[in-house]
PDB file of C-alpha atoms in Angstrom:
ATOM      1  CA  MET A   1      -4.953 209.208  96.279  1.00 62.00           C
ATOM      2  CA  SER A   2      -6.752 210.010  99.859  1.00 72.00           C
ATOM      3  CA  SER A   3      -5.957 206.952 102.440  1.00 87.00           C
ATOM      4  CA  THR A   4      -8.479 205.207 104.311  1.00 93.00           C
ATOM      5  CA  LEU A   5      -5.432 203.617 107.074  1.00 96.00           C
ATOM      6  CA  GLN A   6      -7.002 203.972 110.307  1.00 95.00           C
ATOM      7  CA  LYS A   7      -4.758 204.287 113.988  1.00 95.00           C
ATOM      8  CA  SER A   8      -4.768 201.360 116.510  1.00 94.00           C
ATOM      9  CA  ASP A   9      -7.264 201.648 119.303  1.00 93.00           C
ATOM     10  CA  LEU A  10      -4.910 199.211 121.047  1.00 93.00           C
ATOM     11  CA  PHE A  11      -2.440 202.147 121.890  1.00 94.00           C
ATOM     12  CA  PRO A  12      -4.530 205.108 123.037  1.00 90.00           C
ATOM     13  CA  SER A  13      -1.153 207.110 123.635  1.00 89.00           C
ATOM     14  CA  ASP A  14       2.467 206.891 123.820  1.00 89.00           C
ATOM     15  CA  THR A  15       2.421 205.467 127.047  1.00 91.00           C
ATOM     16  CA  GLU A  16       0.801 201.887 126.063  1.00 94.00           C
ATOM     17  CA  TYR A  17       2.609 201.674 123.063  1.00 95.00           C
ATOM     18  CA  PHE A  18       6.314 201.997 124.340  1.00 92.00           C
ATOM     19  CA  ALA A  19       5.014 199.442 127.589  1.00 93.00           C
ATOM     20  CA  ASP A  20       3.310 197.168 125.036  1.00 95.00           C
ATOM     21  CA  GLU A  21       5.155 193.602 124.849  1.00 91.00           C
ATOM     22  CA  GLU A  22       2.938 191.739 122.707  1.00 94.00           C
ATOM     23  CA  PHE A  23       4.018 193.165 119.456  1.00 96.00           C
ATOM     24  CA  ILE A  24       7.327 193.382 117.688  1.00 96.00           C
ATOM     25  CA  SER A  25       8.331 196.661 116.409  1.00 96.00           C
ATOM     26  CA  SER A  26      11.059 197.723 113.468  1.00 96.00           C
ATOM     27  CA  SER A  27      13.375 198.459 116.851  1.00 94.00           C
ATOM     28  CA  SER A  28      13.142 195.184 118.542  1.00 94.00           C
ATOM     29  CA  LEU A  29      13.609 193.704 114.860  1.00 97.00           C
ATOM     30  CA  SER A  30      16.781 195.390 114.617  1.00 96.00           C
ATOM     31  CA  THR A  31      18.144 193.814 117.951  1.00 95.00           C
ATOM     32  CA  PHE A  32      17.482 190.347 116.582  1.00 97.00           C
ATOM     33  CA  ALA A  33      18.396 190.768 113.219  1.00 97.00           C
ATOM     34  CA  THR A  34      22.229 192.695 111.978  1.00 96.00           C
ATOM     35  CA  PHE A  35      23.960 192.721 108.638  1.00 95.00           C
ATOM     36  CA  ASP A  36      27.302 192.502 107.425  1.00 91.00           C
ATOM     37  CA  ILE A  37      28.376 194.155 104.269  1.00 86.00           C
ATOM     38  CA  TYR A  38      27.754 191.292 101.775  1.00 88.00           C
ATOM     39  CA  TRP A  39      24.160 191.816 103.980  1.00 90.00           C
ATOM     40  CA  ASN A  40      24.275 188.666 105.632  1.00 94.00           C
ATOM     41  CA  PRO A  41      22.111 188.433 108.548  1.00 95.00           C
ATOM     42  CA  THR A  42      23.174 187.583 111.719  1.00 96.00           C
ATOM     43  CA  TYR A  43      20.414 186.579 114.515  1.00 96.00           C
ATOM     44  CA  ASN A  44      21.400 187.544 118.212  1.00 96.00           C
ATOM     45  CA  PHE A  45      18.193 185.852 120.701  1.00 96.00           C
ATOM     46  CA  VAL A  46      20.127 187.232 123.706  1.00 96.00           C
ATOM     47  CA  GLU A  47      19.794 190.474 122.429  1.00 95.00           C
ATOM     48  CA  PHE A  48      15.981 190.735 121.269  1.00 95.00           C
ATOM     49  CA  LEU A  49      15.519 188.948 124.971  1.00 94.00           C
ATOM     50  CA  ASN A  50      17.299 191.744 126.890  1.00 93.00           C
ATOM     51  CA  PRO A  51      18.406 194.456 124.282  1.00 91.00           C
ATOM     52  CA  SER A  52      20.453 196.885 125.833  1.00 86.00           C
ATOM     53  CA  GLN A  53      19.134 200.585 126.265  1.00 81.00           C
ATOM     54  CA  PRO A  54      20.336 202.878 123.612  1.00 76.00           C
ATOM     55  CA  LYS A  55      21.852 206.037 124.878  1.00 75.00           C
ATOM     56  CA  GLY A  56      24.000 209.160 123.532  1.00 83.00           C
ATOM     57  CA  LYS A  57      23.344 212.785 122.690  1.00 89.00           C
ATOM     58  CA  GLU A  58      22.385 211.724 118.952  1.00 89.00           C
ATOM     59  CA  LEU A  59      19.661 209.777 120.902  1.00 90.00           C
ATOM     60  CA  GLN A  60      18.577 212.406 123.131  1.00 92.00           C
ATOM     61  CA  ILE A  61      18.685 215.038 120.313  1.00 95.00           C
ATOM     62  CA  GLY A  62      16.478 212.453 118.025  1.00 94.00           C
ATOM     63  CA  LYS A  63      13.632 212.406 120.914  1.00 93.00           C
ATOM     64  CA  LEU A  64      13.421 216.195 121.500  1.00 95.00           C
ATOM     65  CA  VAL A  65      13.217 217.220 117.625  1.00 96.00           C
ATOM     66  CA  ASP A  66      10.790 214.798 117.640  1.00 94.00           C
ATOM     67  CA  ILE A  67       8.756 215.814 120.324  1.00 94.00           C
ATOM     68  CA  VAL A  68       8.986 219.764 119.014  1.00 96.00           C
ATOM     69  CA  LEU A  69       8.011 218.593 115.466  1.00 95.00           C
ATOM     70  CA  THR A  70       5.516 215.738 115.938  1.00 92.00           C
ATOM     71  CA  GLU A  71       3.974 217.478 119.298  1.00 90.00           C
ATOM     72  CA  GLY A  72       3.994 221.079 118.754  1.00 89.00           C
ATOM     73  CA  LYS A  73       5.624 222.138 121.680  1.00 90.00           C
ATOM     74  CA  PRO A  74       8.112 225.006 122.126  1.00 92.00           C
ATOM     75  CA  LEU A  75      11.611 222.952 122.730  1.00 92.00           C
ATOM     76  CA  SER A  76      11.446 225.380 126.349  1.00 84.00           C
ATOM     77  CA  GLN A  77       9.039 223.230 127.142  1.00 85.00           C
ATOM     78  CA  VAL A  78      10.373 220.381 126.385  1.00 90.00           C
ATOM     79  CA  ALA A  79      13.639 220.442 127.722  1.00 92.00           C
ATOM     80  CA  SER A  80      16.048 223.047 129.760  1.00 87.00           C
ATOM     81  CA  ARG A  81      19.712 224.175 129.596  1.00 88.00           C
ATOM     82  CA  LYS A  82      21.956 223.202 131.897  1.00 90.00           C
ATOM     83  CA  MET A  83      22.882 226.329 133.489  1.00 90.00           C
ATOM     84  CA  SER A  84      26.821 227.343 135.169  1.00 91.00           C
ATOM     85  CA  ALA A  85      26.483 228.493 139.136  1.00 94.00           C
ATOM     86  CA  THR A  86      27.505 232.101 136.920  1.00 94.00           C
ATOM     87  CA  GLU A  87      24.352 231.650 134.508  1.00 92.00           C
ATOM     88  CA  LEU A  88      22.484 230.873 137.855  1.00 94.00           C
ATOM     89  CA  GLU A  89      23.490 234.015 139.473  1.00 95.00           C
ATOM     90  CA  GLU A  90      22.381 236.377 136.286  1.00 95.00           C
ATOM     91  CA  GLU A  91      19.274 234.478 135.692  1.00 93.00           C
ATOM     92  CA  CYS A  92      18.260 235.286 139.663  1.00 96.00           C
ATOM     93  CA  ASP A  93      19.225 239.151 138.617  1.00 96.00           C
ATOM     94  CA  MET A  94      16.793 239.582 136.202  1.00 94.00           C
ATOM     95  CA  ARG A  95      14.061 237.999 138.183  1.00 94.00           C
ATOM     96  CA  GLU A  96      14.999 240.219 141.409  1.00 95.00           C
ATOM     97  CA  ILE A  97      15.713 237.444 143.424  1.00 96.00           C
ATOM     98  CA  ASP A  98      18.013 238.925 145.883  1.00 96.00           C
ATOM     99  CA  ILE A  99      20.289 236.180 146.888  1.00 95.00           C
ATOM    100  CA  ALA A 100      21.901 237.910 150.095  1.00 94.00           C
ATOM    101  CA  GLU A 101      18.195 238.118 151.372  1.00 94.00           C
ATOM    102  CA  ARG A 102      17.273 235.037 150.794  1.00 95.00           C
ATOM    103  CA  ARG A 103      20.717 233.174 152.336  1.00 94.00           C
ATOM    104  CA  LYS A 104      19.353 235.282 155.787  1.00 93.00           C
ATOM    105  CA  ALA A 105      15.755 234.635 155.635  1.00 95.00           C
ATOM    106  CA  GLU A 106      17.447 230.628 155.096  1.00 95.00           C
ATOM    107  CA  GLY A 107      20.311 230.913 157.553  1.00 94.00           C
ATOM    108  CA  ILE A 108      22.545 229.586 154.832  1.00 94.00           C
ATOM    109  CA  LYS A 109      25.985 229.940 156.017  1.00 89.00           C
ATOM    110  CA  GLY A 110      28.395 230.557 153.198  1.00 90.00           C
ATOM    111  CA  LYS A 111      27.988 230.930 149.145  1.00 91.00           C
ATOM    112  CA  ALA A 112      24.267 229.792 147.678  1.00 94.00           C
ATOM    113  CA  THR A 113      25.033 226.766 146.042  1.00 95.00           C
ATOM    114  CA  MET A 114      23.308 225.563 142.456  1.00 94.00           C
ATOM    115  CA  ALA A 115      20.868 223.741 144.577  1.00 94.00           C
ATOM    116  CA  HIS A 116      19.565 227.110 146.087  1.00 96.00           C
ATOM    117  CA  MET A 117      19.171 229.443 143.327  1.00 96.00           C
ATOM    118  CA  LYS A 118      17.699 226.570 141.082  1.00 93.00           C
ATOM    119  CA  ARG A 119      14.732 226.059 143.474  1.00 94.00           C
ATOM    120  CA  TRP A 120      14.402 229.732 144.247  1.00 96.00           C
ATOM    121  CA  LEU A 121      13.863 230.122 140.743  1.00 94.00           C
ATOM    122  CA  GLU A 122      11.642 227.326 140.398  1.00 92.00           C
ATOM    123  CA  GLN A 123       9.360 229.368 142.758  1.00 94.00           C
ATOM    124  CA  ALA A 124       9.683 232.031 140.507  1.00 93.00           C
ATOM    125  CA  GLY A 125       8.181 230.001 138.105  1.00 88.00           C
ATOM    126  CA  MET A 126      11.327 228.615 136.472  1.00 87.00           C
ATOM    127  CA  SER A 127      11.768 224.921 134.876  1.00 82.00           C
ATOM    128  CA  PHE A 128      14.817 223.029 135.630  1.00 86.00           C
ATOM    129  CA  ALA A 129      12.905 219.734 133.920  1.00 79.00           C
ATOM    130  CA  ASN A 130      14.510 217.192 131.596  1.00 86.00           C
ATOM    131  CA  GLU A 131      17.728 219.090 132.046  1.00 90.00           C
ATOM    132  CA  VAL A 132      20.568 218.824 128.866  1.00 93.00           C
ATOM    133  CA  SER A 133      24.146 220.532 128.094  1.00 92.00           C
ATOM    134  CA  ASP A 134      24.647 223.058 126.478  1.00 90.00           C
ATOM    135  CA  GLU A 135      25.564 221.130 123.205  1.00 94.00           C
ATOM    136  CA  ILE A 136      22.881 219.037 122.983  1.00 95.00           C
ATOM    137  CA  TYR A 137      20.346 222.076 123.505  1.00 94.00           C
ATOM    138  CA  GLN A 138      22.487 223.948 120.239  1.00 94.00           C
ATOM    139  CA  LYS A 139      22.256 221.297 118.641  1.00 96.00           C
ATOM    140  CA  THR A 140      18.111 220.351 118.710  1.00 96.00           C
ATOM    141  CA  GLU A 141      17.995 224.074 118.385  1.00 96.00           C
ATOM    142  CA  THR A 142      19.970 224.080 115.108  1.00 97.00           C
ATOM    143  CA  ILE A 143      17.616 221.241 113.618  1.00 97.00           C
ATOM    144  CA  ILE A 144      14.308 223.097 114.724  1.00 97.00           C
ATOM    145  CA  GLU A 145      15.722 226.110 112.967  1.00 97.00           C
ATOM    146  CA  THR A 146      16.457 224.225 110.026  1.00 98.00           C
ATOM    147  CA  ALA A 147      13.326 222.335 109.893  1.00 98.00           C
ATOM    148  CA  LYS A 148      11.171 225.468 109.978  1.00 97.00           C
ATOM    149  CA  LYS A 149      13.406 227.197 106.948  1.00 97.00           C
ATOM    150  CA  MET A 150      13.318 223.690 104.814  1.00 98.00           C
ATOM    151  CA  GLN A 151      11.043 222.863 101.649  1.00 98.00           C
ATOM    152  CA  TYR A 152       9.621 220.028 100.912  1.00 98.00           C
ATOM    153  CA  ASP A 153       8.813 220.416  97.506  1.00 97.00           C
ATOM    154  CA  PHE A 154       8.179 223.685  95.279  1.00 97.00           C
ATOM    155  CA  SER A 155       5.337 225.032  96.825  1.00 98.00           C
ATOM    156  CA  THR A 156       5.206 223.930 100.106  1.00 98.00           C
ATOM    157  CA  THR A 157       7.723 223.774 103.161  1.00 98.00           C
ATOM    158  CA  LEU A 158       8.282 221.084 105.732  1.00 98.00           C
ATOM    159  CA  MET A 159       6.305 222.945 108.375  1.00 98.00           C
ATOM    160  CA  GLN A 160       3.375 223.200 105.948  1.00 98.00           C
ATOM    161  CA  TYR A 161       3.562 219.309 105.251  1.00 98.00           C
ATOM    162  CA  ILE A 162       4.148 218.567 108.567  1.00 98.00           C
ATOM    163  CA  LYS A 163       0.652 220.567 109.319  1.00 97.00           C
ATOM    164  CA  GLU A 164      -1.274 218.182 106.490  1.00 97.00           C
ATOM    165  CA  CYS A 165      -0.212 214.723 108.320  1.00 97.00           C
ATOM    166  CA  GLU A 166      -1.166 212.947 111.247  1.00 97.00           C
ATOM    167  CA  CYS A 167       1.409 212.858 113.601  1.00 96.00           C
ATOM    168  CA  GLN A 168       2.883 209.480 115.673  1.00 95.00           C
ATOM    169  CA  PHE A 169       0.499 207.480 113.833  1.00 96.00           C
ATOM    170  CA  ALA A 170       0.620 203.894 116.121  1.00 97.00           C
ATOM    171  CA  ILE A 171      -0.960 200.793 114.026  1.00 97.00           C
ATOM    172  CA  ALA A 172      -0.419 197.138 114.249  1.00 97.00           C
ATOM    173  CA  ASN A 173      -1.690 193.970 112.987  1.00 96.00           C
ATOM    174  CA  GLU A 174      -2.283 190.834 115.038  1.00 94.00           C
ATOM    175  CA  ASP A 175      -1.710 188.586 112.226  1.00 94.00           C
ATOM    176  CA  LEU A 176       1.616 189.876 111.944  1.00 93.00           C
ATOM    177  CA  GLY A 177       2.754 190.478 115.589  1.00 95.00           C
ATOM    178  CA  ILE A 178       4.131 193.620 114.229  1.00 97.00           C
ATOM    179  CA  LYS A 179       3.598 197.379 115.228  1.00 98.00           C
ATOM    180  CA  GLY A 180       4.836 200.639 114.074  1.00 97.00           C
ATOM    181  CA  LYS A 181       4.400 204.854 114.795  1.00 97.00           C
ATOM    182  CA  PHE A 182       4.778 206.893 111.865  1.00 96.00           C
ATOM    183  CA  ASP A 183       5.816 209.958 112.661  1.00 97.00           C
ATOM    184  CA  PHE A 184       3.962 211.891 109.732  1.00 97.00           C
ATOM    185  CA  PHE A 185       1.051 210.339 107.593  1.00 98.00           C
ATOM    186  CA  ASN A 186      -0.025 212.161 105.021  1.00 98.00           C
ATOM    187  CA  ARG A 187      -3.490 211.090 104.243  1.00 97.00           C
ATOM    188  CA  LYS A 188      -3.798 213.504 100.989  1.00 96.00           C
ATOM    189  CA  ARG A 189      -0.738 212.283  99.317  1.00 97.00           C
ATOM    190  CA  GLY A 190      -0.718 208.922 100.905  1.00 97.00           C
ATOM    191  CA  ARG A 191       3.001 209.137 102.125  1.00 98.00           C
ATOM    192  CA  ILE A 192       4.201 207.791 105.179  1.00 98.00           C
ATOM    193  CA  SER A 193       7.199 210.231 106.360  1.00 98.00           C
ATOM    194  CA  ASP A 194      10.012 209.808 108.937  1.00 98.00           C
ATOM    195  CA  LEU A 195      12.169 212.111 110.611  1.00 97.00           C
ATOM    196  CA  LYS A 196      15.693 211.403 111.037  1.00 97.00           C
ATOM    197  CA  THR A 197      18.242 213.197 112.643  1.00 97.00           C
ATOM    198  CA  CYS A 198      22.216 212.602 112.379  1.00 95.00           C
ATOM    199  CA  GLY A 199      25.668 213.243 113.223  1.00 94.00           C
ATOM    200  CA  ASN A 200      26.538 213.528 109.765  1.00 96.00           C
ATOM    201  CA  LEU A 201      24.383 213.794 106.956  1.00 97.00           C
ATOM    202  CA  ASP A 202      27.323 212.339 104.181  1.00 97.00           C
ATOM    203  CA  ARG A 203      28.208 209.371 106.802  1.00 97.00           C
ATOM    204  CA  LEU A 204      24.373 208.593 106.832  1.00 97.00           C
ATOM    205  CA  LYS A 205      24.174 208.112 103.092  1.00 97.00           C
ATOM    206  CA  LYS A 206      26.863 206.373 102.928  1.00 96.00           C
ATOM    207  CA  GLU A 207      25.348 203.750 104.894  1.00 96.00           C
ATOM    208  CA  LEU A 208      22.269 204.163 103.252  1.00 97.00           C
ATOM    209  CA  ILE A 209      23.314 204.335  99.389  1.00 96.00           C
ATOM    210  CA  PHE A 210      25.614 202.507  97.418  1.00 91.00           C
ATOM    211  CA  ARG A 211      26.475 203.387  93.737  1.00 91.00           C
ATOM    212  CA  ASN A 212      22.969 204.670  93.909  1.00 94.00           C
ATOM    213  CA  GLU A 213      21.259 202.073  95.179  1.00 96.00           C
ATOM    214  CA  ILE A 214      19.404 201.846  98.564  1.00 97.00           C
ATOM    215  CA  ASN A 215      20.687 199.624 100.997  1.00 97.00           C
ATOM    216  CA  VAL A 216      18.350 197.122 101.826  1.00 97.00           C
ATOM    217  CA  CYS A 217      19.238 195.592 104.952  1.00 97.00           C
ATOM    218  CA  HIS A 218      19.731 199.487 106.968  1.00 97.00           C
ATOM    219  CA  LYS A 219      17.519 199.673 109.583  1.00 97.00           C
ATOM    220  CA  TYR A 220      15.769 202.811 108.576  1.00 98.00           C
ATOM    221  CA  THR A 221      14.627 200.714 104.603  1.00 98.00           C
ATOM    222  CA  ARG A 222      13.571 198.088 106.885  1.00 98.00           C
ATOM    223  CA  GLN A 223      11.305 200.294 109.470  1.00 98.00           C
ATOM    224  CA  LEU A 224       9.598 202.296 106.295  1.00 98.00           C
ATOM    225  CA  ALA A 225       8.804 198.276 104.476  1.00 98.00           C
ATOM    226  CA  ILE A 226       7.319 197.427 107.824  1.00 98.00           C
ATOM    227  CA  TYR A 227       5.254 200.302 107.974  1.00 98.00           C
ATOM    228  CA  GLN A 228       3.996 200.078 104.369  1.00 98.00           C
ATOM    229  CA  LYS A 229       3.743 196.444 105.019  1.00 98.00           C
ATOM    230  CA  LEU A 230       1.299 197.263 108.260  1.00 98.00           C
ATOM    231  CA  ALA A 231      -0.797 199.863 105.990  1.00 97.00           C
ATOM    232  CA  TYR A 232      -0.792 197.502 103.180  1.00 97.00           C
ATOM    233  CA  TYR A 233      -2.453 194.650 105.051  1.00 96.00           C
ATOM    234  CA  GLN A 234      -5.295 196.861 106.469  1.00 96.00           C
ATOM    235  CA  THR A 235      -6.776 198.490 103.574  1.00 96.00           C
ATOM    236  CA  GLY A 236      -4.526 197.177 100.503  1.00 96.00           C
ATOM    237  CA  GLU A 237      -3.258 200.550  99.481  1.00 96.00           C
ATOM    238  CA  THR A 238       0.362 200.836  98.616  1.00 97.00           C
ATOM    239  CA  LEU A 239       1.611 203.772 100.538  1.00 98.00           C
ATOM    240  CA  GLU A 240       4.868 205.760  99.221  1.00 98.00           C
ATOM    241  CA  CYS A 241       7.484 206.043 102.024  1.00 98.00           C
ATOM    242  CA  GLU A 242      10.452 208.271 102.737  1.00 98.00           C
ATOM    243  CA  LEU A 243      13.047 209.794 105.194  1.00 98.00           C
ATOM    244  CA  ILE A 244      13.371 213.057 105.895  1.00 98.00           C
ATOM    245  CA  ILE A 245      16.622 213.518 107.197  1.00 98.00           C
ATOM    246  CA  ILE A 246      18.311 216.473 109.443  1.00 98.00           C
ATOM    247  CA  ASP A 247      21.795 216.359 110.557  1.00 97.00           C
ATOM    248  CA  HIS A 248      23.736 218.705 113.673  1.00 95.00           C
ATOM    249  CA  ALA A 249      24.921 221.278 111.332  1.00 96.00           C
ATOM    250  CA  GLY A 250      21.527 221.481 109.629  1.00 96.00           C
ATOM    251  CA  HIS A 251      22.483 219.803 106.518  1.00 97.00           C
ATOM    252  CA  GLN A 252      19.120 218.143 105.570  1.00 97.00           C
ATOM    253  CA  MET A 253      17.853 215.159 102.650  1.00 98.00           C
ATOM    254  CA  ILE A 254      14.750 214.139 102.171  1.00 98.00           C
ATOM    255  CA  LEU A 255      14.961 210.691 100.622  1.00 98.00           C
ATOM    256  CA  ARG A 256      11.540 208.528  99.341  1.00 98.00           C
ATOM    257  CA  ILE A 257      12.369 204.859  99.268  1.00 98.00           C
ATOM    258  CA  GLY A 258      11.652 203.039  95.604  1.00 98.00           C
ATOM    259  CA  GLN A 259       9.159 200.238  95.696  1.00 98.00           C
ATOM    260  CA  THR A 260      11.590 197.585  94.733  1.00 98.00           C
ATOM    261  CA  ALA A 261      13.698 198.359  98.005  1.00 98.00           C
ATOM    262  CA  LEU A 262      10.823 198.473 100.178  1.00 98.00           C
ATOM    263  CA  ASP A 263      10.124 194.853  98.625  1.00 98.00           C
ATOM    264  CA  LEU A 264      13.434 193.195  98.931  1.00 98.00           C
ATOM    265  CA  ALA A 265      13.632 194.972 102.790  1.00 98.00           C
ATOM    266  CA  TRP A 266      10.690 193.201 103.255  1.00 98.00           C
ATOM    267  CA  GLU A 267      11.430 189.582 102.102  1.00 98.00           C
ATOM    268  CA  GLN A 268      14.386 189.643 104.129  1.00 97.00           C
ATOM    269  CA  ILE A 269      12.244 190.863 107.052  1.00 98.00           C
ATOM    270  CA  GLU A 270       9.772 187.501 106.478  1.00 97.00           C
ATOM    271  CA  LYS A 271      12.460 185.792 106.750  1.00 97.00           C
ATOM    272  CA  ASP A 272      14.283 186.954 109.887  1.00 97.00           C
ATOM    273  CA  LEU A 273      10.830 186.758 111.317  1.00 97.00           C
ATOM    274  CA  GLU A 274      10.281 182.950 110.207  1.00 97.00           C
ATOM    275  CA  VAL A 275      13.838 182.418 112.161  1.00 96.00           C
ATOM    276  CA  LEU A 276      12.467 184.407 115.250  1.00 96.00           C
ATOM    277  CA  LEU A 277       9.676 181.910 115.268  1.00 95.00           C
ATOM    278  CA  LYS A 278      11.487 179.067 115.886  1.00 96.00           C
ATOM    279  CA  TYR A 279      12.969 180.600 119.171  1.00 96.00           C
ATOM    280  CA  ALA A 280      10.152 181.872 120.091  1.00 93.00           C
ATOM    281  CA  ASN A 281       8.722 178.055 119.877  1.00 95.00           C
ATOM    282  CA  LYS A 282      11.754 176.359 121.084  1.00 95.00           C
ATOM    283  CA  GLU A 283      12.656 174.760 118.122  1.00 95.00           C
ATOM    284  CA  VAL A 284      16.026 176.079 118.109  1.00 94.00           C
ATOM    285  CA  THR A 285      17.397 176.017 121.856  1.00 94.00           C
ATOM    286  CA  ASP A 286      21.021 177.182 121.340  1.00 94.00           C
ATOM    287  CA  TYR A 287      21.298 180.577 121.868  1.00 94.00           C
ATOM    288  CA  ALA A 288      24.813 180.934 120.737  1.00 94.00           C
ATOM    289  CA  ILE A 289      26.027 182.997 117.601  1.00 92.00           C
ATOM    290  CA  CYS A 290      27.870 180.513 115.681  1.00 90.00           C
ATOM    291  CA  LEU A 291      30.848 182.276 112.978  1.00 87.00           C
ATOM    292  CA  ASP A 292      33.446 180.506 111.292  1.00 88.00           C
ATOM    293  CA  ALA A 293      35.973 181.642 108.607  1.00 85.00           C
ATOM    294  CA  THR A 294      36.389 180.519 105.046  1.00 82.00           C
ATOM    295  CA  ARG A 295      40.434 179.818 104.220  1.00 82.00           C
ATOM    296  CA  HIS A 296      42.059 181.042 102.125  1.00 75.00           C
ATOM    297  CA  GLU A 297      45.630 180.530 100.557  1.00 78.00           C
ATOM    298  CA  PRO A 298      48.525 182.373 101.856  1.00 75.00           C
ATOM    299  CA  GLY A 299      48.885 185.481  99.393  1.00 72.00           C
ATOM    300  CA  THR A 300      45.462 185.320  98.578  1.00 69.00           C
ATOM    301  CA  VAL A 301      43.711 188.953  98.045  1.00 65.00           C
ATOM    302  CA  VAL A 302      40.329 189.044 100.374  1.00 58.00           C
ATOM    303  CA  GLN A 303      37.868 191.908  98.200  1.00 58.00           C
ATOM    304  CA  ASN A 304      36.080 194.547 100.226  1.00 53.00           C
ATOM    305  CA  ALA A 305      32.344 194.142  99.295  1.00 47.00           C
ATOM    306  CA  LEU A 306      32.126 197.622  99.017  1.00 47.00           C
ATOM    307  CA  GLU A 307      35.217 198.238  96.384  1.00 46.00           C
ATOM    308  CA  VAL A 308      34.738 197.629  93.092  1.00 46.00           C
ATOM    309  CA  PRO A 309      37.182 195.549  90.744  1.00 48.00           C
ATOM    310  CA  ALA A 310      38.811 197.457  88.364  1.00 46.00           C
ATOM    311  CA  GLU A 311      37.852 195.738  84.937  1.00 48.00           C
ATOM    312  CA  GLU A 312      33.860 195.966  86.329  1.00 45.00           C
ATOM    313  CA  GLU A 313      34.984 200.008  86.372  1.00 42.00           C
ATOM    314  CA  GLU A 314      36.634 200.134  82.873  1.00 41.00           C
ATOM    315  CA  GLU A 315      33.785 197.959  81.348  1.00 42.00           C
ATOM    316  CA  GLU A 316      31.242 200.694  82.949  1.00 42.00           C
ATOM    317  CA  GLN A 317      33.133 203.415  81.886  1.00 42.00           C
ATOM    318  CA  LEU A 318      33.165 202.088  78.188  1.00 42.00           C
ATOM    319  CA  VAL A 319      29.108 201.496  78.076  1.00 38.00           C
TER     320      VAL A 319
END
């Protein structure tokens, strides 16, 4: 199947896409609706209006990997590893920059600082743009090297698959008021692939999969459900959706999300959008989250949703 899906002309570049405030994205919706282990939603309109800015090394690594693999830029052009004073001195020596002569010429008293050496190295053509820690740089390198060696299917490597795809494919639907940007859109295979990096693959699998079923309320499942529906409303085509996951240690997995899971995720998203619309139309004017507790008799054991009752476990073994 060869898809007829077209990019949105509303977002000619990433700048316009991320600056846009008219459309809702999956990430902005995830700030509004969160879910407990029972899949019950909690709506936070205050967070939706004033979202906190995500931070952390995982986010930095993910962004760097995204740029390298979707835009085809080498890591050395995207980021530079933060260097120590000793490393800067060694780099000056390699580039035949005489530190003593530079200090004398510029009237620098005492030792040359890291700022001095960086300036001299920049004059020699070295870039210090987007400096990151050694840990972030090394983990990003590990993920990129893993991607380069990774097999996508029996006859295709991941890098060959990426070459088949249109990358950073932005799309929007004005009726839904939603936008999305696919990491990889494979027109020939009729498939949307989203690249995810994480600290630990096993931990993410526990969040995404329970008893061999997909968590339909996980933000990654909901993200793909939105992408699929945006494509469907434009073309009437139901595209396959998958996650390509690589963790910081180089473990990898390709997880294709089944249609039932995507349909269930979209059903919940529609309910969430209805609630969000009520806030936007001022039908709901109290922004506080109101939660209570269930009264239990003393000594009652409240079962965790992720635990399987012993009776049920035994019945399954008998079958």
